[in-house]
């Protein structure tokens, strides 16, 4: 029951906009563009990214402009007070990944969210100043710019400064979300904040303090955020609310270039995020678990398709819970988790006749020697470079702590560490020792920014928000395209389902066809068709056989593809 409540909490945090909606009248054809595209959670941000591409900027320039625009126009998840991951592939086929995930503060400790009886204090890791991890986004954007930027940073940030100052139009879904969180804003900040008012569709939202912060960053660079006036604002705000982040935490923050997880599936090469995200390695385990089965023989979203995907997801999420954490702190048995033999063996006790109960599944037997509001956008530029970025405050508006004089929210990413080993977080995900709290540790993530090649050429850029459902949303969309021959928009619009080992439930979107449910129930599957209005929000780009691009902008949100 507790685990189910945890999942219900995600829905309210991430998907409040979609709670009552069924995804219907879905678009099946996406925007087609000749050579360049940005698909993101908001039209304003996609358009700002595309304007940079039109000026001759590359995908990395457009990434910086889009990211900062999302921080203004989509403050529930776009951010400067959070963190993220970028996976890229250049037009020469060079691949890489940047980790600018938040870190636990120096004063963090293993039991910081427990009471004297050793029980997790509800809300302590999700709401308010103690939930905040040291933000990485601004460091990430400057690092990308240093390595790949071709236009001056000042040109990339200016459209967001202007939008923060002049305002943008609040959408219906956005107004609903902002209004929903009013009480939480008050609790986290111990007072009424700027965002705490009744919002209506069509209102103009201006954020002059955010405009000033972005101007200071434009003028003084990365250090403005990590040791300048903005750093003072963050620390003053948090310490006034009982937080533990210090100026030392901010000044010590560093990004890390990582080797992405790369693997082959049939004629495709899949390139995704490595730990501290679980996204890439879980994706690889999922593909290797289903590889021995000819999946395309089962009709899309049919009973057998659901069974096979569910059983693979169940086993992979059990591994996720046990083995994965910050690779700078724990030894992850990557070779075993990536092995075809291991993943095939994990599926050996799967039968078509009956569900495998999650209680019968534990993490795999690997000998270790020696040692959910988030947002995703996809970009392809005219030069053929591709960037997949997932960035997050964790929950909608993060910890709800708002740095008033800076004009931005801070994350609640500390909840992605295990407050207590074996206890579920707000996504219902349980964690083990590998993801326990320690100073300066990066919290395990599910973010799965992913790029796919076919025959050595760029094929697809994809990713999603949605906490624990990110990995399964990305997995199912890749299968939609490469196994079921769907176009990008058709794939993104298609109904999704999700299993994460614990709780032992298959979550189906409201729009999902119920035809197979009775038979699945007879086999022992527990079905939840009530609680998830929608799962994930996938923004993706497909390179079509003729070289043109098709965007897939998720109709579950306000998402939008812009290209030329
Ligand atoms: N905060 C969501 C994730 O990183 O998976």
CSV table of C-alpha atoms in Angstrom, one decimal, residues 22-204:
chain,number,residue,atom,x,y,z
A,22,UNK,CA,-7.4,10.6,-21.9
A,23,UNK,CA,-5.0,10.8,-24.7
A,24,UNK,CA,-7.3,10.8,-27.7
A,25,UNK,CA,-7.5,12.2,-31.2
A,26,UNK,CA,-3.8,11.7,-31.3
A,27,UNK,CA,-1.7,13.2,-34.0
A,28,UNK,CA,0.0,10.5,-36.0
A,29,UNK,CA,2.0,12.6,-38.4
A,30,UNK,CA,4.7,15.0,-36.9
A,31,UNK,CA,6.3,18.1,-38.3
A,32,UNK,CA,8.6,17.2,-41.2
A,33,UNK,CA,11.7,19.4,-41.7
A,34,UNK,CA,14.4,19.4,-44.3
A,35,UNK,CA,17.5,19.7,-42.1
A,36,UNK,CA,17.2,20.9,-38.5
A,37,UNK,CA,14.7,20.6,-35.6
A,38,UNK,CA,14.2,21.1,-31.9
A,39,UNK,CA,11.5,19.2,-30.1
A,40,UNK,CA,10.9,20.3,-26.5
A,41,UNK,CA,8.2,20.8,-23.8
A,42,UNK,CA,7.2,24.2,-25.0
A,43,UNK,CA,6.9,25.9,-28.4
A,44,UNK,CA,8.6,29.1,-27.1
A,45,UNK,CA,11.7,27.0,-26.2
A,46,UNK,CA,11.8,25.0,-29.4
A,47,UNK,CA,11.4,28.3,-31.4
A,48,UNK,CA,14.3,29.9,-29.5
A,49,UNK,CA,16.5,26.9,-30.2
A,50,UNK,CA,15.6,26.9,-33.9
A,51,UNK,CA,16.3,30.6,-34.2
A,52,UNK,CA,19.9,29.8,-33.0
A,53,UNK,CA,20.2,27.0,-35.6
A,54,UNK,CA,18.9,29.4,-38.3
A,55,UNK,CA,21.7,31.8,-37.4
A,56,UNK,CA,24.2,29.1,-38.2
A,57,UNK,CA,24.6,27.9,-34.6
A,58,UNK,CA,25.2,24.2,-34.0
A,59,UNK,CA,23.1,21.7,-31.9
A,60,UNK,CA,25.1,22.6,-28.8
A,61,UNK,CA,24.4,26.3,-29.2
A,62,UNK,CA,20.8,25.5,-29.7
A,63,UNK,CA,20.9,23.2,-26.6
A,64,UNK,CA,22.1,26.0,-24.4
A,65,UNK,CA,19.4,28.5,-25.7
A,66,UNK,CA,16.6,25.9,-25.5
A,67,UNK,CA,17.6,24.8,-22.0
A,68,UNK,CA,17.7,28.4,-20.6
A,69,UNK,CA,14.4,29.1,-22.4
A,70,UNK,CA,12.8,26.1,-20.7
A,71,UNK,CA,14.1,27.4,-17.3
A,72,UNK,CA,11.9,30.5,-18.0
A,73,UNK,CA,8.8,29.2,-19.7
A,74,UNK,CA,8.6,25.7,-18.1
A,75,UNK,CA,9.7,26.4,-14.5
A,76,UNK,CA,8.1,23.1,-13.3
A,77,UNK,CA,11.0,21.2,-14.8
A,78,UNK,CA,13.2,23.5,-16.9
A,79,UNK,CA,15.7,24.9,-14.5
A,80,UNK,CA,18.9,26.6,-13.4
A,81,UNK,CA,18.4,25.1,-9.9
A,82,UNK,CA,18.5,21.5,-11.0
A,83,UNK,CA,20.7,19.2,-13.1
A,84,UNK,CA,20.8,16.9,-16.1
A,85,UNK,CA,22.5,14.8,-18.6
A,86,UNK,CA,23.5,15.4,-22.2
A,87,UNK,CA,24.2,12.6,-24.7
A,88,UNK,CA,25.6,13.8,-28.1
A,89,UNK,CA,26.7,12.5,-31.5
A,90,UNK,CA,28.6,14.8,-33.8
A,91,UNK,CA,28.3,14.7,-37.5
A,92,UNK,CA,31.6,12.8,-37.6
A,93,UNK,CA,30.1,10.0,-35.4
A,94,UNK,CA,31.9,11.0,-32.2
A,95,UNK,CA,29.7,10.2,-29.2
A,96,UNK,CA,29.9,11.4,-25.6
A,97,UNK,CA,28.0,12.3,-22.5
A,98,UNK,CA,28.1,15.1,-19.9
A,99,UNK,CA,26.9,14.6,-16.4
A,100,UNK,CA,25.8,17.7,-14.5
A,101,UNK,CA,23.7,15.8,-12.1
A,102,UNK,CA,23.1,17.4,-8.6
A,103,UNK,CA,25.3,16.2,-5.7
A,104,UNK,CA,24.5,15.7,-2.1
A,105,UNK,CA,25.8,18.6,0.1
A,106,UNK,CA,28.9,18.1,2.2
A,107,UNK,CA,26.8,18.1,5.4
A,108,UNK,CA,24.5,15.3,4.0
A,109,UNK,CA,24.5,12.0,5.9
A,110,UNK,CA,23.0,8.6,5.6
A,111,UNK,CA,20.2,9.0,8.1
A,112,UNK,CA,19.3,12.6,7.5
A,113,UNK,CA,15.7,11.8,6.5
A,114,UNK,CA,15.0,9.3,9.4
A,115,UNK,CA,13.4,10.0,12.8
A,116,UNK,CA,14.7,8.7,16.1
A,117,UNK,CA,13.0,5.4,15.5
A,118,UNK,CA,14.8,5.0,12.2
A,119,UNK,CA,11.7,5.6,10.1
A,120,UNK,CA,11.7,7.8,7.0
A,121,UNK,CA,10.0,11.2,7.9
A,122,UNK,CA,7.4,11.7,5.1
A,123,UNK,CA,8.2,14.7,2.9
A,124,UNK,CA,11.6,15.5,4.4
A,125,UNK,CA,13.5,14.5,1.2
A,126,UNK,CA,10.9,15.9,-1.2
A,127,UNK,CA,9.6,19.2,0.1
A,128,UNK,CA,11.6,22.2,1.5
A,129,UNK,CA,15.3,23.1,1.9
A,130,UNK,CA,16.6,19.8,3.1
A,131,UNK,CA,15.5,18.1,-0.2
A,132,UNK,CA,17.8,20.2,-2.3
A,133,UNK,CA,20.9,18.8,-4.0
A,134,UNK,CA,23.8,21.0,-5.2
A,135,UNK,CA,22.6,22.2,-8.7
A,136,UNK,CA,24.6,21.3,-11.8
A,137,UNK,CA,22.7,22.9,-14.8
A,138,UNK,CA,24.6,26.1,-15.2
A,139,UNK,CA,28.0,24.3,-14.9
A,140,UNK,CA,26.7,21.8,-17.5
A,141,UNK,CA,25.7,24.5,-20.0
A,142,UNK,CA,29.1,26.4,-19.7
A,143,UNK,CA,31.0,23.1,-20.0
A,144,UNK,CA,29.1,22.2,-23.3
A,145,UNK,CA,29.7,25.8,-24.5
A,146,UNK,CA,33.5,25.6,-23.8
A,147,UNK,CA,33.8,22.3,-25.7
A,148,UNK,CA,31.4,22.7,-28.6
A,149,UNK,CA,29.8,26.2,-28.6
A,150,UNK,CA,30.2,28.3,-31.8
A,151,UNK,CA,28.2,31.4,-30.9
A,152,UNK,CA,28.9,33.7,-27.9
A,153,UNK,CA,27.1,32.6,-24.7
A,154,UNK,CA,25.7,36.1,-24.5
A,155,UNK,CA,23.8,35.5,-27.7
A,156,UNK,CA,22.4,32.1,-26.5
A,157,UNK,CA,21.1,33.5,-23.2
A,158,UNK,CA,19.6,36.7,-24.4
A,159,UNK,CA,16.3,35.4,-25.8
A,160,UNK,CA,15.6,33.9,-22.3
A,161,UNK,CA,16.4,37.1,-20.6
A,162,UNK,CA,14.0,38.9,-22.9
A,163,UNK,CA,11.3,36.2,-22.3
A,164,UNK,CA,11.7,36.4,-18.5
A,165,UNK,CA,11.4,40.2,-18.6
A,166,UNK,CA,8.6,40.5,-21.2
A,167,UNK,CA,6.7,37.4,-20.1
A,168,UNK,CA,5.1,34.4,-21.8
A,169,UNK,CA,1.6,33.1,-22.0
A,170,UNK,CA,0.5,30.6,-19.4
A,171,UNK,CA,-1.1,27.5,-21.0
A,172,UNK,CA,-4.2,25.7,-19.6
A,173,UNK,CA,-2.1,22.7,-18.3
A,174,UNK,CA,0.5,25.0,-16.8
A,175,UNK,CA,-2.1,27.1,-15.0
A,176,UNK,CA,-3.6,23.9,-13.5
A,177,UNK,CA,-0.1,22.8,-12.3
A,178,UNK,CA,0.8,26.2,-10.8
A,179,UNK,CA,-2.6,26.4,-9.0
A,180,UNK,CA,-2.3,22.8,-7.8
A,181,UNK,CA,1.0,23.5,-6.0
A,182,UNK,CA,0.0,26.7,-4.1
A,183,UNK,CA,-0.1,25.0,-0.7
A,184,UNK,CA,3.2,23.3,-1.3
A,185,UNK,CA,4.8,26.6,-2.3
A,186,UNK,CA,3.7,28.1,1.0
A,187,UNK,CA,4.9,25.2,3.1
A,188,UNK,CA,8.3,24.9,1.5
A,189,UNK,CA,9.0,28.6,1.6
A,190,UNK,CA,7.2,29.3,4.9
A,191,UNK,CA,5.6,32.3,3.3
A,192,UNK,CA,3.7,33.4,0.1
A,193,UNK,CA,6.0,33.5,-3.0
A,194,UNK,CA,5.7,35.3,-6.3
A,195,UNK,CA,4.3,32.2,-8.1
A,196,UNK,CA,1.6,31.7,-5.4
A,197,UNK,CA,-1.5,33.2,-7.0
A,198,UNK,CA,-4.4,32.0,-9.0
A,199,UNK,CA,-3.3,31.5,-12.6
A,200,UNK,CA,-5.5,31.3,-15.7
A,201,UNK,CA,-4.9,30.1,-19.2
A,202,UNK,CA,-3.8,33.1,-21.2
A,203,UNK,CA,-2.2,35.1,-18.3
A,204,UNK,CA,1.2,36.6,-19.0
